mmCIF file of C-alpha atoms and ligand atoms in Angstrom:
data_model
loop_
_atom_site.group_PDB
_atom_site.id
_atom_site.type_symbol
_atom_site.label_atom_id
_atom_site.label_comp_id
_atom_site.label_asym_id
_atom_site.label_seq_id
_atom_site.Cartn_x
_atom_site.Cartn_y
_atom_site.Cartn_z
ATOM 1 C CA MET K 35 4.746 5.351 21.649
ATOM 2 C CA ALA K 36 6.586 2.958 19.400
ATOM 3 C CA ILE K 37 8.799 4.252 16.699
ATOM 4 C CA ARG K 38 7.444 3.395 13.245
ATOM 5 C CA ARG K 39 9.739 3.887 10.282
ATOM 6 C CA SER K 40 8.068 6.075 7.693
ATOM 7 C CA LEU K 41 7.146 4.368 4.445
ATOM 8 C CA ILE K 42 6.405 5.981 1.055
ATOM 9 C CA ALA K 43 5.108 3.488 -1.558
ATOM 10 C CA GLY K 44 4.424 4.241 -5.205
ATOM 11 C CA ASN K 45 1.674 2.304 -6.899
ATOM 12 C CA TRP K 46 2.274 2.643 -10.701
ATOM 13 C CA LYS K 47 -1.053 0.929 -11.472
ATOM 14 C CA MET K 48 -1.313 0.005 -15.207
ATOM 15 C CA PHE K 49 1.262 2.441 -16.433
ATOM 16 C CA GLY K 50 4.625 2.036 -17.927
ATOM 17 C CA THR K 51 6.858 0.492 -20.621
ATOM 18 C CA ARG K 52 10.359 -0.853 -19.922
ATOM 19 C CA ALA K 53 11.871 2.287 -21.360
ATOM 20 C CA GLU K 54 9.677 4.518 -19.212
ATOM 21 C CA ALA K 55 10.530 2.462 -16.113
ATOM 22 C CA GLU K 56 14.225 2.773 -16.758
ATOM 23 C CA HIS K 57 13.962 6.470 -17.193
ATOM 24 C CA LEU K 58 11.762 6.916 -14.088
ATOM 25 C CA LEU K 59 13.859 4.782 -11.786
ATOM 26 C CA SER K 60 17.139 6.247 -12.795
ATOM 27 C CA ALA K 61 15.790 9.729 -12.225
ATOM 28 C CA LEU K 62 14.350 8.666 -8.888
ATOM 29 C CA LYS K 63 17.630 7.057 -7.656
ATOM 30 C CA THR K 64 19.570 10.178 -8.476
ATOM 31 C CA ARG K 65 17.121 12.365 -6.619
ATOM 32 C CA ILE K 66 16.565 10.359 -3.405
ATOM 33 C CA GLY K 67 19.975 8.746 -2.748
ATOM 34 C CA ARG K 68 19.795 6.247 0.134
ATOM 35 C CA PRO K 69 17.295 7.512 2.662
ATOM 36 C CA THR K 70 17.987 5.894 6.080
ATOM 37 C CA ASP K 71 15.116 7.095 8.181
ATOM 38 C CA ARG K 72 12.350 6.163 5.686
ATOM 39 C CA GLU K 73 11.496 3.189 3.605
ATOM 40 C CA VAL K 74 10.614 3.417 -0.156
ATOM 41 C CA ILE K 75 8.708 0.862 -2.103
ATOM 42 C CA ILE K 76 7.676 0.827 -5.735
ATOM 43 C CA ALA K 77 4.903 -1.264 -7.192
ATOM 44 C CA PRO K 78 5.118 -1.488 -10.928
ATOM 45 C CA PRO K 79 2.860 -3.712 -13.086
ATOM 46 C CA PHE K 80 3.813 -7.362 -13.399
ATOM 47 C CA THR K 81 5.525 -6.860 -16.808
ATOM 48 C CA LEU K 82 8.017 -4.375 -15.274
ATOM 49 C CA LEU K 83 8.901 -6.352 -12.122
ATOM 50 C CA GLU K 84 11.903 -8.012 -13.668
ATOM 51 C CA THR K 85 13.217 -4.741 -15.117
ATOM 52 C CA ALA K 86 12.598 -2.886 -11.795
ATOM 53 C CA SER K 87 14.192 -5.593 -9.825
ATOM 54 C CA ARG K 88 17.414 -5.360 -11.876
ATOM 55 C CA LEU K 89 17.403 -1.522 -11.727
ATOM 56 C CA LEU K 90 16.828 -1.451 -7.974
ATOM 57 C CA ALA K 91 19.552 -4.046 -7.133
ATOM 58 C CA GLY K 92 21.977 -2.501 -4.663
ATOM 59 C CA THR K 93 19.591 0.337 -3.693
ATOM 60 C CA SER K 94 17.394 0.445 -0.574
ATOM 61 C CA ILE K 95 14.154 0.721 -2.561
ATOM 62 C CA CYS K 96 11.934 -2.296 -2.195
ATOM 63 C CA LEU K 97 9.727 -3.971 -4.841
ATOM 64 C CA ALA K 98 6.099 -4.701 -4.541
ATOM 65 C CA ALA K 99 3.515 -6.297 -6.789
ATOM 66 C CA GLN K 100 -0.023 -5.038 -7.103
ATOM 67 C CA ASN K 101 -1.845 -8.279 -6.646
ATOM 68 C CA LEU K 102 -1.403 -12.038 -6.361
ATOM 69 C CA HIS K 103 -3.432 -15.257 -6.545
ATOM 70 C CA TRP K 104 -3.679 -17.187 -3.338
ATOM 71 C CA GLU K 105 -2.681 -20.567 -4.816
ATOM 72 C CA PRO K 106 1.091 -21.060 -5.038
ATOM 73 C CA GLN K 107 0.701 -22.567 -8.644
ATOM 74 C CA GLY K 108 -1.818 -24.203 -10.803
ATOM 75 C CA ALA K 109 -4.239 -23.947 -13.726
ATOM 76 C CA PHE K 110 -5.259 -20.348 -13.123
ATOM 77 C CA THR K 111 -4.769 -18.689 -16.555
ATOM 78 C CA GLY K 112 -3.636 -15.053 -16.263
ATOM 79 C CA GLU K 113 -2.832 -15.189 -12.566
ATOM 80 C CA ILE K 114 0.467 -14.695 -10.736
ATOM 81 C CA SER K 115 1.429 -16.372 -7.431
ATOM 82 C CA GLY K 116 3.325 -15.412 -4.398
ATOM 83 C CA PRO K 117 6.336 -17.659 -5.055
ATOM 84 C CA MET K 118 6.574 -16.162 -8.611
ATOM 85 C CA LEU K 119 6.690 -12.686 -7.046
ATOM 86 C CA LYS K 120 9.386 -13.648 -4.583
ATOM 87 C CA ASP K 121 11.326 -15.249 -7.393
ATOM 88 C CA VAL K 122 11.380 -11.993 -9.388
ATOM 89 C CA GLY K 123 12.520 -9.934 -6.347
ATOM 90 C CA CYS K 124 9.383 -8.624 -4.655
ATOM 91 C CA SER K 125 9.312 -8.280 -0.884
ATOM 92 C CA HIS K 126 5.819 -6.737 -0.615
ATOM 93 C CA VAL K 127 2.425 -7.041 -2.365
ATOM 94 C CA ILE K 128 -0.482 -4.575 -2.508
ATOM 95 C CA LEU K 129 -3.722 -6.364 -1.737
ATOM 96 C CA GLY K 130 -7.343 -5.381 -1.862
ATOM 97 C CA HIS K 131 -6.847 -2.081 -3.739
ATOM 98 C CA SER K 132 -10.255 -0.408 -4.279
ATOM 99 C CA GLU K 133 -9.786 -0.552 -8.104
ATOM 100 C CA ARG K 134 -9.595 -4.311 -7.783
ATOM 101 C CA ARG K 135 -12.577 -4.376 -5.507
ATOM 102 C CA GLN K 136 -14.517 -2.118 -7.839
ATOM 103 C CA TYR K 137 -13.552 -3.354 -11.329
ATOM 104 C CA CYS K 138 -12.569 -6.991 -10.658
ATOM 105 C CA GLY K 139 -15.214 -7.739 -8.009
ATOM 106 C CA GLU K 140 -12.631 -8.592 -5.408
ATOM 107 C CA THR K 141 -14.362 -9.304 -2.025
ATOM 108 C CA ASP K 142 -13.253 -8.962 1.563
ATOM 109 C CA GLU K 143 -13.043 -12.767 1.717
ATOM 110 C CA GLN K 144 -10.772 -12.960 -1.296
ATOM 111 C CA VAL K 145 -8.594 -10.243 0.194
ATOM 112 C CA ALA K 146 -8.327 -12.379 3.337
ATOM 113 C CA GLN K 147 -7.230 -15.406 1.266
ATOM 114 C CA LYS K 148 -4.599 -13.291 -0.523
ATOM 115 C CA VAL K 149 -3.297 -11.877 2.788
ATOM 116 C CA GLY K 150 -2.894 -15.407 4.039
ATOM 117 C CA ALA K 151 -1.167 -16.478 0.911
ATOM 118 C CA ALA K 152 1.238 -13.542 0.969
ATOM 119 C CA ARG K 153 2.297 -14.382 4.483
ATOM 120 C CA ARG K 154 2.720 -18.047 3.656
ATOM 121 C CA ASP K 155 4.791 -17.092 0.676
ATOM 122 C CA GLY K 156 7.031 -14.648 2.683
ATOM 123 C CA LEU K 157 5.674 -11.409 1.174
ATOM 124 C CA ILE K 158 4.610 -8.458 3.291
ATOM 125 C CA PRO K 159 1.016 -7.468 2.424
ATOM 126 C CA ILE K 160 0.066 -3.819 2.026
ATOM 127 C CA ILE K 161 -3.674 -4.173 2.690
ATOM 128 C CA CYS K 162 -5.918 -1.445 1.316
ATOM 129 C CA VAL K 163 -9.189 -0.324 2.859
ATOM 130 C CA GLY K 164 -11.407 2.608 2.186
ATOM 131 C CA GLU K 165 -14.906 3.967 1.918
ATOM 132 C CA THR K 166 -16.805 5.408 -1.055
ATOM 133 C CA LEU K 167 -18.314 8.857 -0.788
ATOM 134 C CA ALA K 168 -21.800 7.473 -0.374
ATOM 135 C CA GLN K 169 -20.559 5.361 2.589
ATOM 136 C CA ARG K 170 -18.821 8.377 4.151
ATOM 137 C CA GLU K 171 -21.866 10.587 3.727
ATOM 138 C CA GLY K 172 -24.007 7.737 5.218
ATOM 139 C CA GLY K 173 -21.850 7.808 8.342
ATOM 140 C CA GLU K 174 -20.614 4.217 7.751
ATOM 141 C CA THR K 175 -16.884 4.934 7.467
ATOM 142 C CA THR K 176 -15.555 3.611 10.843
ATOM 143 C CA ALA K 177 -17.743 0.547 10.913
ATOM 144 C CA LEU K 178 -16.917 -0.328 7.244
ATOM 145 C CA ILE K 179 -13.218 0.128 7.669
ATOM 146 C CA SER K 180 -13.106 -1.850 10.808
ATOM 147 C CA ARG K 181 -15.024 -4.650 9.035
ATOM 148 C CA GLN K 182 -12.602 -4.576 6.113
ATOM 149 C CA VAL K 183 -9.583 -4.796 8.382
ATOM 150 C CA ARG K 184 -10.985 -7.617 10.547
ATOM 151 C CA THR K 185 -12.033 -9.689 7.482
ATOM 152 C CA ALA K 186 -8.752 -9.074 5.688
ATOM 153 C CA LEU K 187 -6.799 -10.260 8.776
ATOM 154 C CA ARG K 188 -8.999 -13.320 9.378
ATOM 155 C CA GLN K 189 -6.190 -15.750 8.568
ATOM 156 C CA VAL K 190 -3.522 -13.759 10.498
ATOM 157 C CA GLN K 191 -2.856 -15.125 13.923
ATOM 158 C CA THR K 192 0.700 -14.066 14.624
ATOM 159 C CA ASN K 193 3.317 -11.449 13.684
ATOM 160 C CA PHE K 194 0.802 -8.676 13.301
ATOM 161 C CA SER K 195 3.471 -5.965 13.563
ATOM 162 C CA SER K 196 4.860 -6.671 10.132
ATOM 163 C CA LEU K 197 1.522 -5.933 8.438
ATOM 164 C CA ILE K 198 1.011 -2.712 6.527
ATOM 165 C CA ILE K 199 -2.406 -1.164 6.113
ATOM 166 C CA ALA K 200 -3.236 1.534 3.615
ATOM 167 C CA TYR K 201 -6.260 3.666 4.219
ATOM 168 C CA GLU K 202 -7.343 4.895 0.792
ATOM 169 C CA PRO K 203 -10.783 6.732 0.731
ATOM 170 C CA VAL K 204 -12.209 5.736 -2.714
ATOM 171 C CA TRP K 205 -13.496 9.299 -3.183
ATOM 172 C CA ALA K 206 -9.842 10.648 -2.935
ATOM 173 C CA ILE K 207 -8.222 8.318 -5.402
ATOM 174 C CA GLY K 208 -7.207 9.994 -8.612
ATOM 175 C CA THR K 209 -9.694 12.812 -7.971
ATOM 176 C CA GLY K 210 -7.389 15.485 -6.697
ATOM 177 C CA LYS K 211 -9.592 15.479 -3.505
ATOM 178 C CA THR K 212 -7.459 14.453 -0.522
ATOM 179 C CA ALA K 213 -8.899 13.735 2.827
ATOM 180 C CA THR K 214 -7.747 16.430 5.250
ATOM 181 C CA PRO K 215 -5.112 15.422 7.680
ATOM 182 C CA ALA K 216 -7.686 15.432 10.435
ATOM 183 C CA GLN K 217 -10.138 13.200 8.491
ATOM 184 C CA ALA K 218 -7.375 10.784 7.696
ATOM 185 C CA GLN K 219 -6.052 10.867 11.283
ATOM 186 C CA GLU K 220 -9.454 9.948 12.593
ATOM 187 C CA VAL K 221 -9.713 6.810 10.397
ATOM 188 C CA HIS K 222 -6.100 5.811 11.026
ATOM 189 C CA ALA K 223 -6.683 5.902 14.814
ATOM 190 C CA ALA K 224 -9.851 3.806 14.315
ATOM 191 C CA ILE K 225 -7.781 1.276 12.240
ATOM 192 C CA ARG K 226 -5.139 1.106 15.048
ATOM 193 C CA ALA K 227 -7.878 0.600 17.638
ATOM 194 C CA THR K 228 -9.253 -2.316 15.562
ATOM 195 C CA LEU K 229 -5.710 -3.764 15.266
ATOM 196 C CA ALA K 230 -5.324 -3.435 19.041
ATOM 197 C CA GLU K 231 -8.547 -5.446 19.552
ATOM 198 C CA LEU K 232 -7.229 -8.151 17.227
ATOM 199 C CA SER K 233 -3.795 -8.271 18.841
ATOM 200 C CA ASP K 234 -2.819 -5.999 21.678
ATOM 201 C CA ARG K 235 -2.037 -2.245 21.992
ATOM 202 C CA ALA K 236 1.747 -2.539 21.829
ATOM 203 C CA THR K 237 1.572 -4.648 18.669
ATOM 204 C CA ALA K 238 -0.965 -2.279 17.099
ATOM 205 C CA GLU K 239 1.510 0.585 17.767
ATOM 206 C CA MET K 240 4.114 -1.094 15.610
ATOM 207 C CA VAL K 241 1.873 -1.488 12.518
ATOM 208 C CA ARG K 242 2.413 1.147 9.826
ATOM 209 C CA ILE K 243 -0.757 2.689 8.467
ATOM 210 C CA LEU K 244 -0.402 4.545 5.176
ATOM 211 C CA TYR K 245 -2.679 7.168 3.683
ATOM 212 C CA GLY K 246 -3.481 7.052 0.062
ATOM 213 C CA GLY K 247 -5.616 9.218 -2.267
ATOM 214 C CA SER K 248 -4.215 12.227 -4.201
ATOM 215 C CA VAL K 249 -1.064 12.498 -2.119
ATOM 216 C CA LYS K 250 1.071 15.203 -3.811
ATOM 217 C CA PRO K 251 4.203 17.233 -2.890
ATOM 218 C CA ASP K 252 1.993 20.111 -1.618
ATOM 219 C CA ASN K 253 -0.178 18.062 0.840
ATOM 220 C CA VAL K 254 2.201 15.329 2.095
ATOM 221 C CA ASP K 255 3.752 17.385 4.838
ATOM 222 C CA GLY K 256 0.415 18.039 6.565
ATOM 223 C CA LEU K 257 -0.686 14.448 6.277
ATOM 224 C CA MET K 258 2.628 13.128 7.624
ATOM 225 C CA ALA K 259 2.444 15.367 10.659
ATOM 226 C CA GLU K 260 -0.469 13.385 12.062
ATOM 227 C CA ALA K 261 0.214 10.946 14.858
ATOM 228 C CA ASP K 262 -1.156 7.801 13.143
ATOM 229 C CA ILE K 263 -0.218 8.466 9.577
ATOM 230 C CA ASP K 264 2.980 6.575 9.040
ATOM 231 C CA GLY K 265 3.424 6.922 5.328
ATOM 232 C CA ALA K 266 1.738 7.303 1.950
ATOM 233 C CA LEU K 267 0.629 5.118 -0.880
ATOM 234 C CA VAL K 268 0.981 7.296 -3.863
ATOM 235 C CA GLY K 269 -0.600 6.691 -7.259
ATOM 236 C CA GLY K 270 -0.351 9.379 -9.975
ATOM 237 C CA ALA K 271 2.507 11.387 -8.411
ATOM 238 C CA SER K 272 4.651 8.255 -8.178
ATOM 239 C CA LEU K 273 4.966 8.275 -11.962
ATOM 240 C CA GLN K 274 6.889 11.604 -11.815
ATOM 241 C CA ALA K 275 10.368 11.333 -10.420
ATOM 242 C CA GLU K 276 10.474 14.880 -9.134
ATOM 243 C CA ALA K 277 7.086 14.827 -7.385
ATOM 244 C CA PHE K 278 7.673 11.334 -5.946
ATOM 245 C CA ALA K 279 11.182 12.339 -4.638
ATOM 246 C CA ARG K 280 9.656 15.396 -2.893
ATOM 247 C CA ILE K 281 6.968 13.192 -1.308
ATOM 248 C CA ILE K 282 9.651 10.817 -0.039
ATOM 249 C CA GLN K 283 11.455 13.781 1.345
ATOM 250 C CA PHE K 284 8.351 14.995 3.315
ATOM 251 C CA ARG K 285 9.167 17.303 6.164
HETATM 252 P P1 LIG I 494 -3.659 8.740 -6.565
HETATM 253 O O1 LIG I 494 -2.492 9.155 -5.752
HETATM 254 O O2 LIG I 494 -3.435 8.792 -8.021
HETATM 255 O O3 LIG I 494 -4.943 9.311 -6.079
HETATM 256 O O4 LIG I 494 -3.868 7.143 -6.320
HETATM 257 C C1 LIG I 494 -3.926 6.660 -5.002
HETATM 258 C C2 LIG I 494 -3.892 5.147 -5.079
HETATM 259 O O5 LIG I 494 -4.771 4.545 -5.442
HETATM 260 C C3 LIG I 494 -2.588 4.489 -4.587
HETATM 261 O O6 LIG I 494 -2.835 3.145 -4.460
#
């Protein structure tokens, strides 16, 4: 089995002022030092990318945005492009988060366009997929997730191994309800099988698949013990330095 470097990413969503970001990042830097065997990414809102980029200079923590527009520039009021994100210091971008699908009407097709744009612009996409409770109860989970992954990767022909997928069951986001490690593992294995069909088994073994949805210090260890869970995409707990540091230091 290929060795995949563990990855913990913090999605700050629409939270934070510059003063709060400074406080949180300095507390985080003190607590985590320079982890060598695991990768750390933070994804603040657009307004904090410049501040975070400055505060993270010289650390091993990478910077992600929470969205992008697929055009590199143009008359798209209110949008932000990949080259702009690169310019401010981002290496990664979260795409297709369920909150964007739910509240902004983002479709699988748009996610695919954004994934293509991220790769064109030299950003590593963290592609989110996940089912609602009704879809899970209707037995649709595996088919739905496989469709989301296939569509999102429609424009990707090469270099699959650098992709990052995040499985975030919608019913587990911000609810305090986590998927059990076994439930998450089942979906992660299905995602890897889909990736193997789109590329090949060896490549699929290199792709990191993160779990997201109420990841906390007290459930991260169990999740990370599963074979196909390579990291976590953390929302609420990533806004607390102590909790996020403990998640990064999962055992
Ligand atoms: P919570 O950790 O707050 O459930 O959020 C998960 C999430 O949506 C990360 O992208």
